[in-house]
PDB file of C-alpha atoms in Angstrom:
ATOM      1  CA  MET V   1      29.571-133.842 -13.072  1.00  0.00           C
ATOM      2  CA  ASN V   2      31.932-134.975 -15.788  1.00  0.00           C
ATOM      3  CA  ALA V   3      32.389-138.507 -17.050  1.00  0.00           C
ATOM      4  CA  ILE V   4      35.831-137.672 -18.444  1.00  0.00           C
ATOM      5  CA  GLU V   5      38.202-134.984 -17.187  1.00  0.00           C
ATOM      6  CA  ILE V   6      41.510-134.429 -18.968  1.00  0.00           C
ATOM      7  CA  LYS V   7      43.954-131.737 -17.887  1.00  0.00           C
ATOM      8  CA  GLY V   8      47.265-130.790 -19.487  1.00  0.00           C
ATOM      9  CA  LEU V   9      47.501-134.070 -21.384  1.00  0.00           C
ATOM     10  CA  ARG V  10      50.673-134.315 -23.406  1.00  0.00           C
ATOM     11  CA  LYS V  11      52.105-137.141 -25.467  1.00  0.00           C
ATOM     12  CA  THR V  12      55.545-136.903 -27.032  1.00  0.00           C
ATOM     13  CA  TYR V  13      57.007-139.707 -29.104  1.00  0.00           C
ATOM     14  CA  ALA V  14      60.780-139.916 -28.757  1.00  0.00           C
ATOM     15  CA  PRO V  15      62.926-139.469 -31.872  1.00  0.00           C
ATOM     16  CA  SER V  16      64.296-142.478 -33.719  1.00  0.00           C
ATOM     17  CA  LYS V  17      66.812-142.982 -36.497  1.00  0.00           C
ATOM     18  CA  LYS V  18      64.091-142.439 -39.094  1.00  0.00           C
ATOM     19  CA  TYR V  19      61.795-139.926 -37.410  1.00  0.00           C
ATOM     20  CA  PRO V  20      62.268-136.775 -35.326  1.00  0.00           C
ATOM     21  CA  GLU V  21      60.511-136.212 -32.009  1.00  0.00           C
ATOM     22  CA  LYS V  22      56.761-135.873 -32.473  1.00  0.00           C
ATOM     23  CA  ILE V  23      54.345-134.137 -30.126  1.00  0.00           C
ATOM     24  CA  ALA V  24      51.027-135.933 -30.657  1.00  0.00           C
ATOM     25  CA  LEU V  25      49.091-134.114 -27.908  1.00  0.00           C
ATOM     26  CA  LYS V  26      49.875-130.593 -26.689  1.00  0.00           C
ATOM     27  CA  ASP V  27      48.546-129.922 -23.176  1.00  0.00           C
ATOM     28  CA  VAL V  28      44.991-131.011 -23.985  1.00  0.00           C
ATOM     29  CA  ASP V  29      42.198-129.975 -21.596  1.00  0.00           C
ATOM     30  CA  LEU V  30      38.868-131.711 -22.162  1.00  0.00           C
ATOM     31  CA  ASP V  31      35.786-132.230 -19.974  1.00  0.00           C
ATOM     32  CA  ILE V  32      32.972-134.515 -21.137  1.00  0.00           C
ATOM     33  CA  PRO V  33      29.767-134.321 -19.059  1.00  0.00           C
ATOM     34  CA  LYS V  34      28.086-137.458 -17.747  1.00  0.00           C
ATOM     35  CA  GLY V  35      25.260-138.658 -19.939  1.00  0.00           C
ATOM     36  CA  SER V  36      26.348-136.669 -22.989  1.00  0.00           C
ATOM     37  CA  LEU V  37      26.673-137.821 -26.572  1.00  0.00           C
ATOM     38  CA  PHE V  38      29.974-136.130 -27.347  1.00  0.00           C
ATOM     39  CA  ALA V  39      31.835-135.911 -30.664  1.00  0.00           C
ATOM     40  CA  LEU V  40      35.599-135.555 -30.973  1.00  0.00           C
ATOM     41  CA  LEU V  41      36.417-134.550 -34.527  1.00  0.00           C
ATOM     42  CA  GLY V  42      39.672-133.921 -36.315  1.00  0.00           C
ATOM     43  CA  PRO V  43      41.663-134.651 -39.472  1.00  0.00           C
ATOM     44  CA  ASN V  44      43.738-137.814 -39.806  1.00  0.00           C
ATOM     45  CA  GLY V  45      46.747-137.619 -37.497  1.00  0.00           C
ATOM     46  CA  ALA V  46      45.208-134.880 -35.342  1.00  0.00           C
ATOM     47  CA  GLY V  47      45.608-136.878 -32.103  1.00  0.00           C
ATOM     48  CA  LYS V  48      42.161-138.471 -31.643  1.00  0.00           C
ATOM     49  CA  SER V  49      43.339-142.072 -31.473  1.00  0.00           C
ATOM     50  CA  THR V  50      46.307-141.184 -29.253  1.00  0.00           C
ATOM     51  CA  LEU V  51      43.966-139.536 -26.770  1.00  0.00           C
ATOM     52  CA  ILE V  52      41.601-142.523 -26.795  1.00  0.00           C
ATOM     53  CA  ASN V  53      44.457-145.027 -26.440  1.00  0.00           C
ATOM     54  CA  ILE V  54      45.770-143.139 -23.407  1.00  0.00           C
ATOM     55  CA  MET V  55      42.326-143.329 -21.773  1.00  0.00           C
ATOM     56  CA  ALA V  56      42.185-147.046 -22.546  1.00  0.00           C
ATOM     57  CA  GLY V  57      45.620-147.629 -21.036  1.00  0.00           C
ATOM     58  CA  LEU V  58      47.175-148.683 -24.348  1.00  0.00           C
ATOM     59  CA  VAL V  59      49.520-145.689 -24.646  1.00  0.00           C
ATOM     60  CA  ASN V  60      51.489-144.077 -21.825  1.00  0.00           C
ATOM     61  CA  LYS V  61      51.035-140.338 -21.534  1.00  0.00           C
ATOM     62  CA  THR V  62      54.011-138.012 -21.195  1.00  0.00           C
ATOM     63  CA  ALA V  63      52.289-135.596 -18.812  1.00  0.00           C
ATOM     64  CA  GLY V  64      48.883-134.509 -17.577  1.00  0.00           C
ATOM     65  CA  GLU V  65      45.904-135.984 -15.750  1.00  0.00           C
ATOM     66  CA  VAL V  66      43.148-138.326 -16.929  1.00  0.00           C
ATOM     67  CA  ASN V  67      40.092-138.930 -14.752  1.00  0.00           C
ATOM     68  CA  LEU V  68      37.470-141.472 -15.868  1.00  0.00           C
ATOM     69  CA  TRP V  69      34.148-141.571 -13.986  1.00  0.00           C
ATOM     70  CA  GLY V  70      35.785-140.033 -10.937  1.00  0.00           C
ATOM     71  CA  VAL V  71      38.810-142.350 -10.953  1.00  0.00           C
ATOM     72  CA  ASP V  72      42.324-141.036 -11.618  1.00  0.00           C
ATOM     73  CA  LEU V  73      44.116-143.147 -14.246  1.00  0.00           C
ATOM     74  CA  ASP V  74      47.462-142.825 -12.437  1.00  0.00           C
ATOM     75  CA  GLN V  75      46.179-143.632  -8.966  1.00  0.00           C
ATOM     76  CA  ASP V  76      43.798-146.493  -9.822  1.00  0.00           C
ATOM     77  CA  ALA V  77      44.369-147.658 -13.390  1.00  0.00           C
ATOM     78  CA  ARG V  78      42.321-150.838 -13.026  1.00  0.00           C
ATOM     79  CA  ASN V  79      39.078-149.147 -11.981  1.00  0.00           C
ATOM     80  CA  ALA V  80      39.634-146.271 -14.383  1.00  0.00           C
ATOM     81  CA  LYS V  81      39.913-148.723 -17.275  1.00  0.00           C
ATOM     82  CA  ASN V  82      36.829-150.587 -16.048  1.00  0.00           C
ATOM     83  CA  ALA V  83      34.835-147.370 -16.488  1.00  0.00           C
ATOM     84  CA  ILE V  84      35.459-147.282 -20.219  1.00  0.00           C
ATOM     85  CA  GLY V  85      34.677-149.514 -23.178  1.00  0.00           C
ATOM     86  CA  VAL V  86      36.458-148.759 -26.441  1.00  0.00           C
ATOM     87  CA  VAL V  87      35.417-149.744 -29.959  1.00  0.00           C
ATOM     88  CA  PRO V  88      38.678-149.317 -31.905  1.00  0.00           C
ATOM     89  CA  GLN V  89      39.054-148.428 -35.574  1.00  0.00           C
ATOM     90  CA  GLU V  90      40.739-151.739 -36.319  1.00  0.00           C
ATOM     91  CA  ILE V  91      38.601-154.862 -36.348  1.00  0.00           C
ATOM     92  CA  ASN V  92      40.322-157.560 -34.289  1.00  0.00           C
ATOM     93  CA  PHE V  93      38.852-160.969 -33.537  1.00  0.00           C
ATOM     94  CA  ASP V  94      39.756-164.627 -33.350  1.00  0.00           C
ATOM     95  CA  PRO V  95      38.335-166.390 -36.420  1.00  0.00           C
ATOM     96  CA  PHE V  96      38.035-169.725 -34.606  1.00  0.00           C
ATOM     97  CA  PHE V  97      35.564-168.520 -31.969  1.00  0.00           C
ATOM     98  CA  THR V  98      31.883-167.729 -32.289  1.00  0.00           C
ATOM     99  CA  PRO V  99      30.506-164.297 -31.314  1.00  0.00           C
ATOM    100  CA  ALA V 100      28.953-165.801 -28.179  1.00  0.00           C
ATOM    101  CA  GLN V 101      32.276-167.369 -27.170  1.00  0.00           C
ATOM    102  CA  LEU V 102      34.176-164.147 -27.822  1.00  0.00           C
ATOM    103  CA  LEU V 103      31.832-162.127 -25.621  1.00  0.00           C
ATOM    104  CA  ASP V 104      32.051-164.701 -22.842  1.00  0.00           C
ATOM    105  CA  ILE V 105      35.868-164.674 -23.028  1.00  0.00           C
ATOM    106  CA  GLN V 106      35.961-160.869 -23.018  1.00  0.00           C
ATOM    107  CA  ALA V 107      33.623-160.762 -20.032  1.00  0.00           C
ATOM    108  CA  GLY V 108      35.847-163.249 -18.240  1.00  0.00           C
ATOM    109  CA  LEU V 109      38.893-161.064 -18.856  1.00  0.00           C
ATOM    110  CA  TYR V 110      37.052-158.236 -17.086  1.00  0.00           C
ATOM    111  CA  GLY V 111      36.159-160.521 -14.192  1.00  0.00           C
ATOM    112  CA  VAL V 112      32.430-160.549 -14.893  1.00  0.00           C
ATOM    113  CA  PRO V 113      30.869-163.579 -13.122  1.00  0.00           C
ATOM    114  CA  THR V 114      29.133-166.102 -15.389  1.00  0.00           C
ATOM    115  CA  SER V 115      25.751-165.337 -13.833  1.00  0.00           C
ATOM    116  CA  GLU V 116      26.114-161.616 -14.676  1.00  0.00           C
ATOM    117  CA  ARG V 117      27.227-161.948 -18.278  1.00  0.00           C
ATOM    118  CA  ARG V 118      24.947-160.373 -20.878  1.00  0.00           C
ATOM    119  CA  THR V 119      26.043-162.241 -24.003  1.00  0.00           C
ATOM    120  CA  LYS V 120      22.576-162.825 -25.478  1.00  0.00           C
ATOM    121  CA  GLU V 121      21.409-159.313 -24.585  1.00  0.00           C
ATOM    122  CA  LEU V 122      24.422-157.729 -26.284  1.00  0.00           C
ATOM    123  CA  LEU V 123      24.102-159.874 -29.398  1.00  0.00           C
ATOM    124  CA  ASP V 124      20.443-158.868 -29.624  1.00  0.00           C
ATOM    125  CA  LEU V 125      21.429-155.230 -29.208  1.00  0.00           C
ATOM    126  CA  VAL V 126      23.832-155.284 -32.166  1.00  0.00           C
ATOM    127  CA  GLY V 127      21.652-157.509 -34.339  1.00  0.00           C
ATOM    128  CA  LEU V 128      23.831-160.615 -34.198  1.00  0.00           C
ATOM    129  CA  ALA V 129      21.614-162.978 -32.197  1.00  0.00           C
ATOM    130  CA  ASP V 130      21.181-165.238 -35.239  1.00  0.00           C
ATOM    131  CA  LYS V 131      24.985-165.412 -35.641  1.00  0.00           C
ATOM    132  CA  ALA V 132      25.729-166.263 -32.006  1.00  0.00           C
ATOM    133  CA  ASN V 133      27.140-169.690 -32.837  1.00  0.00           C
ATOM    134  CA  ALA V 134      28.645-168.965 -36.257  1.00  0.00           C
ATOM    135  CA  TYR V 135      32.421-168.700 -36.639  1.00  0.00           C
ATOM    136  CA  THR V 136      33.441-165.054 -36.666  1.00  0.00           C
ATOM    137  CA  ARG V 137      35.447-165.634 -39.839  1.00  0.00           C
ATOM    138  CA  SER V 138      32.132-166.118 -41.648  1.00  0.00           C
ATOM    139  CA  LEU V 139      30.793-162.696 -40.609  1.00  0.00           C
ATOM    140  CA  SER V 140      30.699-159.756 -42.999  1.00  0.00           C
ATOM    141  CA  GLY V 141      32.734-156.623 -42.312  1.00  0.00           C
ATOM    142  CA  GLY V 142      29.685-154.811 -40.963  1.00  0.00           C
ATOM    143  CA  MET V 143      28.837-157.693 -38.643  1.00  0.00           C
ATOM    144  CA  ARG V 144      32.393-157.776 -37.318  1.00  0.00           C
ATOM    145  CA  ARG V 145      32.175-154.048 -36.643  1.00  0.00           C
ATOM    146  CA  ARG V 146      28.983-154.566 -34.637  1.00  0.00           C
ATOM    147  CA  LEU V 147      30.606-157.426 -32.744  1.00  0.00           C
ATOM    148  CA  MET V 148      33.357-154.997 -31.695  1.00  0.00           C
ATOM    149  CA  VAL V 149      30.676-152.742 -30.192  1.00  0.00           C
ATOM    150  CA  ALA V 150      29.278-155.668 -28.200  1.00  0.00           C
ATOM    151  CA  LYS V 151      32.782-156.623 -26.980  1.00  0.00           C
ATOM    152  CA  ALA V 152      33.331-153.115 -25.643  1.00  0.00           C
ATOM    153  CA  MET V 153      30.176-153.403 -23.526  1.00  0.00           C
ATOM    154  CA  VAL V 154      30.619-156.784 -21.837  1.00  0.00           C
ATOM    155  CA  HIS V 155      31.599-155.197 -18.502  1.00  0.00           C
ATOM    156  CA  ASN V 156      28.781-152.617 -18.716  1.00  0.00           C
ATOM    157  CA  PRO V 157      31.038-149.538 -18.625  1.00  0.00           C
ATOM    158  CA  PRO V 158      29.415-146.147 -17.991  1.00  0.00           C
ATOM    159  CA  ILE V 159      31.556-144.624 -20.782  1.00  0.00           C
ATOM    160  CA  LEU V 160      31.516-145.997 -24.321  1.00  0.00           C
ATOM    161  CA  VAL V 161      34.104-144.732 -26.816  1.00  0.00           C
ATOM    162  CA  LEU V 162      33.350-145.296 -30.500  1.00  0.00           C
ATOM    163  CA  ASP V 163      36.412-144.690 -32.685  1.00  0.00           C
ATOM    164  CA  GLU V 164      35.159-144.502 -36.291  1.00  0.00           C
ATOM    165  CA  PRO V 165      32.523-147.206 -35.618  1.00  0.00           C
ATOM    166  CA  THR V 166      30.725-146.922 -38.971  1.00  0.00           C
ATOM    167  CA  ALA V 167      33.778-147.186 -41.233  1.00  0.00           C
ATOM    168  CA  GLY V 168      32.927-149.750 -43.901  1.00  0.00           C
ATOM    169  CA  VAL V 169      29.351-150.230 -42.664  1.00  0.00           C
ATOM    170  CA  ASP V 170      26.493-149.929 -45.152  1.00  0.00           C
ATOM    171  CA  VAL V 171      23.717-147.363 -44.736  1.00  0.00           C
ATOM    172  CA  GLU V 172      21.129-149.716 -43.210  1.00  0.00           C
ATOM    173  CA  LEU V 173      23.542-151.128 -40.646  1.00  0.00           C
ATOM    174  CA  ARG V 174      24.824-147.635 -39.849  1.00  0.00           C
ATOM    175  CA  GLN V 175      21.300-146.462 -39.069  1.00  0.00           C
ATOM    176  CA  MET V 176      20.686-149.484 -36.857  1.00  0.00           C
ATOM    177  CA  LEU V 177      23.955-148.911 -35.017  1.00  0.00           C
ATOM    178  CA  TRP V 178      23.084-145.278 -34.342  1.00  0.00           C
ATOM    179  CA  GLU V 179      19.640-146.213 -33.068  1.00  0.00           C
ATOM    180  CA  ASN V 180      21.369-148.536 -30.603  1.00  0.00           C
ATOM    181  CA  VAL V 181      23.828-145.818 -29.595  1.00  0.00           C
ATOM    182  CA  LYS V 182      21.012-143.312 -28.989  1.00  0.00           C
ATOM    183  CA  LYS V 183      19.171-145.912 -26.919  1.00  0.00           C
ATOM    184  CA  LEU V 184      22.270-146.508 -24.784  1.00  0.00           C
ATOM    185  CA  ASN V 185      22.678-142.769 -24.318  1.00  0.00           C
ATOM    186  CA  ARG V 186      19.046-142.406 -23.213  1.00  0.00           C
ATOM    187  CA  GLU V 187      19.691-145.148 -20.654  1.00  0.00           C
ATOM    188  CA  GLY V 188      22.538-143.107 -19.166  1.00  0.00           C
ATOM    189  CA  LYS V 189      25.658-144.167 -21.042  1.00  0.00           C
ATOM    190  CA  THR V 190      28.155-141.420 -21.832  1.00  0.00           C
ATOM    191  CA  ILE V 191      29.143-141.759 -25.479  1.00  0.00           C
ATOM    192  CA  LEU V 192      32.359-140.382 -26.972  1.00  0.00           C
ATOM    193  CA  LEU V 193      32.328-140.597 -30.759  1.00  0.00           C
ATOM    194  CA  THR V 194      35.002-139.972 -33.353  1.00  0.00           C
ATOM    195  CA  THR V 195      33.894-140.043 -36.972  1.00  0.00           C
ATOM    196  CA  HIS V 196      34.779-138.702 -40.395  1.00  0.00           C
ATOM    197  CA  TYR V 197      31.071-138.673 -41.280  1.00  0.00           C
ATOM    198  CA  LEU V 198      30.414-135.163 -40.004  1.00  0.00           C
ATOM    199  CA  GLU V 199      26.693-135.331 -40.722  1.00  0.00           C
ATOM    200  CA  GLU V 200      26.485-138.128 -38.143  1.00  0.00           C
ATOM    201  CA  ALA V 201      28.085-135.974 -35.468  1.00  0.00           C
ATOM    202  CA  GLU V 202      25.798-133.092 -36.395  1.00  0.00           C
ATOM    203  CA  GLN V 203      22.668-135.240 -36.108  1.00  0.00           C
ATOM    204  CA  LEU V 204      23.638-137.253 -33.029  1.00  0.00           C
ATOM    205  CA  CYS V 205      25.799-135.188 -30.704  1.00  0.00           C
ATOM    206  CA  ASP V 206      24.969-132.366 -28.310  1.00  0.00           C
ATOM    207  CA  GLN V 207      28.582-131.330 -27.621  1.00  0.00           C
ATOM    208  CA  ILE V 208      31.446-131.248 -30.131  1.00  0.00           C
ATOM    209  CA  ALA V 209      35.186-130.784 -29.741  1.00  0.00           C
ATOM    210  CA  ILE V 210      37.592-130.368 -32.643  1.00  0.00           C
ATOM    211  CA  ILE V 211      41.241-131.382 -32.336  1.00  0.00           C
ATOM    212  CA  ASN V 212      43.946-130.406 -34.818  1.00  0.00           C
ATOM    213  CA  ASN V 213      47.708-130.883 -34.629  1.00  0.00           C
ATOM    214  CA  GLY V 214      47.355-132.254 -31.109  1.00  0.00           C
ATOM    215  CA  GLU V 215      45.431-129.255 -29.747  1.00  0.00           C
ATOM    216  CA  ILE V 216      41.751-128.737 -28.932  1.00  0.00           C
ATOM    217  CA  ILE V 217      40.741-125.793 -31.126  1.00  0.00           C
ATOM    218  CA  ALA V 218      37.024-125.858 -30.255  1.00  0.00           C
ATOM    219  CA  ASN V 219      34.896-127.434 -27.514  1.00  0.00           C
ATOM    220  CA  GLU V 220      31.341-126.148 -27.514  1.00  0.00           C
ATOM    221  CA  SER V 221      27.720-127.125 -27.743  1.00  0.00           C
ATOM    222  CA  LYS V 222      26.640-127.982 -31.260  1.00  0.00           C
ATOM    223  CA  ASP V 223      24.510-124.844 -31.541  1.00  0.00           C
ATOM    224  CA  THR V 224      27.352-122.588 -30.385  1.00  0.00           C
ATOM    225  CA  LEU V 225      29.802-124.230 -32.765  1.00  0.00           C
ATOM    226  CA  LEU V 226      27.451-123.876 -35.718  1.00  0.00           C
ATOM    227  CA  GLY V 227      27.070-120.219 -34.779  1.00  0.00           C
ATOM    228  CA  ARG V 228      30.734-119.755 -35.717  1.00  0.00           C
ATOM    229  CA  LEU V 229      29.914-120.355 -39.365  1.00  0.00           C
ATOM    230  CA  LYS V 230      31.352-117.483 -41.389  1.00  0.00           C
ATOM    231  CA  ASP V 231      30.589-118.476 -44.956  1.00  0.00           C
ATOM    232  CA  LYS V 232      27.945-120.718 -46.390  1.00  0.00           C
ATOM    233  CA  ALA V 233      26.459-121.327 -49.826  1.00  0.00           C
ATOM    234  CA  VAL V 234      22.794-121.721 -50.612  1.00  0.00           C
ATOM    235  CA  VAL V 235      21.651-123.220 -53.927  1.00  0.00           C
ATOM    236  CA  VAL V 236      18.353-121.805 -55.182  1.00  0.00           C
ATOM    237  CA  ARG V 237      16.459-123.092 -58.213  1.00  0.00           C
ATOM    238  CA  VAL V 238      13.881-120.690 -59.629  1.00  0.00           C
ATOM    239  CA  ASP V 239      10.901-121.040 -61.955  1.00  0.00           C
ATOM    240  CA  ARG V 240      12.534-119.643 -65.106  1.00  0.00           C
ATOM    241  CA  ALA V 241      15.874-118.742 -66.614  1.00  0.00           C
ATOM    242  CA  VAL V 242      17.801-115.883 -64.999  1.00  0.00           C
ATOM    243  CA  GLU V 243      19.094-113.873 -67.954  1.00  0.00           C
ATOM    244  CA  THR V 244      20.595-111.065 -65.845  1.00  0.00           C
ATOM    245  CA  ILE V 245      21.568-111.167 -62.179  1.00  0.00           C
ATOM    246  CA  PRO V 246      19.193-108.834 -60.253  1.00  0.00           C
ATOM    247  CA  GLU V 247      20.898-105.737 -58.841  1.00  0.00           C
ATOM    248  CA  SER V 248      19.823-106.690 -55.303  1.00  0.00           C
ATOM    249  CA  LEU V 249      21.808-109.950 -55.525  1.00  0.00           C
ATOM    250  CA  LYS V 250      25.001-108.614 -57.118  1.00  0.00           C
ATOM    251  CA  PRO V 251      26.675-107.829 -53.742  1.00  0.00           C
ATOM    252  CA  PHE V 252      26.607-111.606 -53.076  1.00  0.00           C
ATOM    253  CA  ARG V 253      28.308-112.358 -56.428  1.00  0.00           C
ATOM    254  CA  PRO V 254      26.143-115.398 -57.195  1.00  0.00           C
ATOM    255  CA  SER V 255      27.285-118.043 -59.663  1.00  0.00           C
ATOM    256  CA  GLN V 256      25.042-119.863 -62.131  1.00  0.00           C
ATOM    257  CA  PRO V 257      25.645-123.600 -62.720  1.00  0.00           C
ATOM    258  CA  ASN V 258      22.747-123.414 -65.147  1.00  0.00           C
ATOM    259  CA  SER V 259      20.235-120.780 -66.272  1.00  0.00           C
ATOM    260  CA  ARG V 260      17.671-121.522 -63.534  1.00  0.00           C
ATOM    261  CA  THR V 261      20.042-122.055 -60.588  1.00  0.00           C
ATOM    262  CA  LEU V 262      21.794-119.497 -58.409  1.00  0.00           C
ATOM    263  CA  VAL V 263      24.560-120.373 -55.936  1.00  0.00           C
ATOM    264  CA  ILE V 264      24.888-117.603 -53.367  1.00  0.00           C
ATOM    265  CA  SER V 265      27.611-117.340 -50.718  1.00  0.00           C
ATOM    266  CA  TYR V 266      26.757-115.477 -47.545  1.00  0.00           C
ATOM    267  CA  SER V 267      27.642-115.146 -43.862  1.00  0.00           C
ATOM    268  CA  PRO V 268      24.809-116.479 -41.650  1.00  0.00           C
ATOM    269  CA  SER V 269      25.898-114.201 -38.798  1.00  0.00           C
ATOM    270  CA  ASP V 270      25.477-111.141 -41.047  1.00  0.00           C
ATOM    271  CA  THR V 271      22.730-112.124 -43.463  1.00  0.00           C
ATOM    272  CA  PRO V 272      19.821-114.459 -42.667  1.00  0.00           C
ATOM    273  CA  VAL V 273      19.109-116.866 -45.514  1.00  0.00           C
ATOM    274  CA  GLY V 274      15.493-115.633 -45.436  1.00  0.00           C
ATOM    275  CA  LYS V 275      16.702-112.208 -46.617  1.00  0.00           C
ATOM    276  CA  ILE V 276      18.388-113.765 -49.649  1.00  0.00           C
ATOM    277  CA  LEU V 277      15.272-115.722 -50.544  1.00  0.00           C
ATOM    278  CA  ALA V 278      13.181-112.573 -50.128  1.00  0.00           C
ATOM    279  CA  LEU V 279      15.507-110.689 -52.515  1.00  0.00           C
ATOM    280  CA  ILE V 280      15.096-113.409 -55.133  1.00  0.00           C
ATOM    281  CA  GLN V 281      11.325-113.302 -54.790  1.00  0.00           C
ATOM    282  CA  GLY V 282      11.417-109.503 -54.814  1.00  0.00           C
ATOM    283  CA  ALA V 283      13.147-109.688 -58.197  1.00  0.00           C
ATOM    284  CA  GLY V 284      10.092-111.508 -59.544  1.00  0.00           C
ATOM    285  CA  TYR V 285      11.214-115.137 -59.359  1.00  0.00           C
ATOM    286  CA  GLU V 286       9.378-118.022 -57.745  1.00  0.00           C
ATOM    287  CA  ILE V 287      11.593-120.345 -55.703  1.00  0.00           C
ATOM    288  CA  VAL V 288      11.273-123.979 -56.778  1.00  0.00           C
ATOM    289  CA  ASP V 289      13.919-125.557 -54.551  1.00  0.00           C
ATOM    290  CA  VAL V 290      16.528-124.606 -51.924  1.00  0.00           C
ATOM    291  CA  ALA V 291      19.540-126.624 -50.752  1.00  0.00           C
ATOM    292  CA  THR V 292      22.911-126.144 -49.090  1.00  0.00           C
ATOM    293  CA  GLN V 293      26.054-127.516 -50.680  1.00  0.00           C
ATOM    294  CA  LYS V 294      27.513-128.960 -47.446  1.00  0.00           C
ATOM    295  CA  SER V 295      26.380-129.651 -43.943  1.00  0.00           C
ATOM    296  CA  ASP V 296      26.852-126.730 -41.554  1.00  0.00           C
ATOM    297  CA  LEU V 297      29.258-128.711 -39.387  1.00  0.00           C
ATOM    298  CA  GLU V 298      31.407-129.593 -42.368  1.00  0.00           C
ATOM    299  CA  ASN V 299      31.806-125.925 -43.193  1.00  0.00           C
ATOM    300  CA  VAL V 300      32.747-125.035 -39.602  1.00  0.00           C
ATOM    301  CA  PHE V 301      35.161-127.966 -39.443  1.00  0.00           C
ATOM    302  CA  VAL V 302      36.934-126.917 -42.653  1.00  0.00           C
ATOM    303  CA  GLN V 303      37.149-123.287 -41.548  1.00  0.00           C
ATOM    304  CA  LEU V 304      38.624-124.105 -38.135  1.00  0.00           C
ATOM    305  CA  THR V 305      41.103-126.787 -39.231  1.00  0.00           C
ATOM    306  CA  ARG V 306      42.385-124.710 -42.140  1.00  0.00           C
ATOM    307  CA  ALA V 307      42.898-121.711 -39.881  1.00  0.00           C
ATOM    308  CA  ALA V 308      44.733-123.709 -37.205  1.00  0.00           C
TER     309      ALA V 308
END
């Protein structure tokens, strides 16, 4: 079954004196399976935040259907919204409350009884237990970001939406946050992630959709999506200077950043990287190091969004 089902979702912003009519979402269809760790990727202005804000009830859709955990947003908005917790891009908090107070207030707004509130558990989860009674204005940017994650979970929603959750978070805190997210996913939470750090999506997510200009241009398993890769570059450092490009490598038109390094572009669907390495070794060179210039997902993302 699906945690999120979206059919024919359209959002059109009416024209104003300054701006013409804008279609932010164009008949979007999107199914997100229960229990998945799902990435929604796209350039700035592609429609990611509009889609999320519609699910959260913050933006009214123009047309289409949104079903959250089996509840239709139009027919039962309250229970549909209860099924989702959203961590927005913007950090918003009241500087005169402590993290513990903020979580209690948020839980109260969702109607969670005092005896069922999980304030301490959530603060432990996001690494803020020692800041429970500190004013939120004294927290660092990374701590405030983690507090937003805890706020989204006070009502224990089955769906957690993370909209650029690691923006402005240092490497150590980012790793801790992702460990927490993976733990929540293992426990059954459905996670929808948007991020500009494509290597995160590649490492974490099992299903990836790409949105561009308000349209879903890809929605596939990670392995299937990476199989679309048309062009990739491999950087090979060899044991000695390459004075003349070997004949076997000339069809790939390799470049040489320096005398011992070859940068070779190839299509993974046509030429396995092992063949290229074998050609280099066959020309009499020992391979010292091999690297790719970009992550696979980044290459696919650039290819698809440029073509759209």
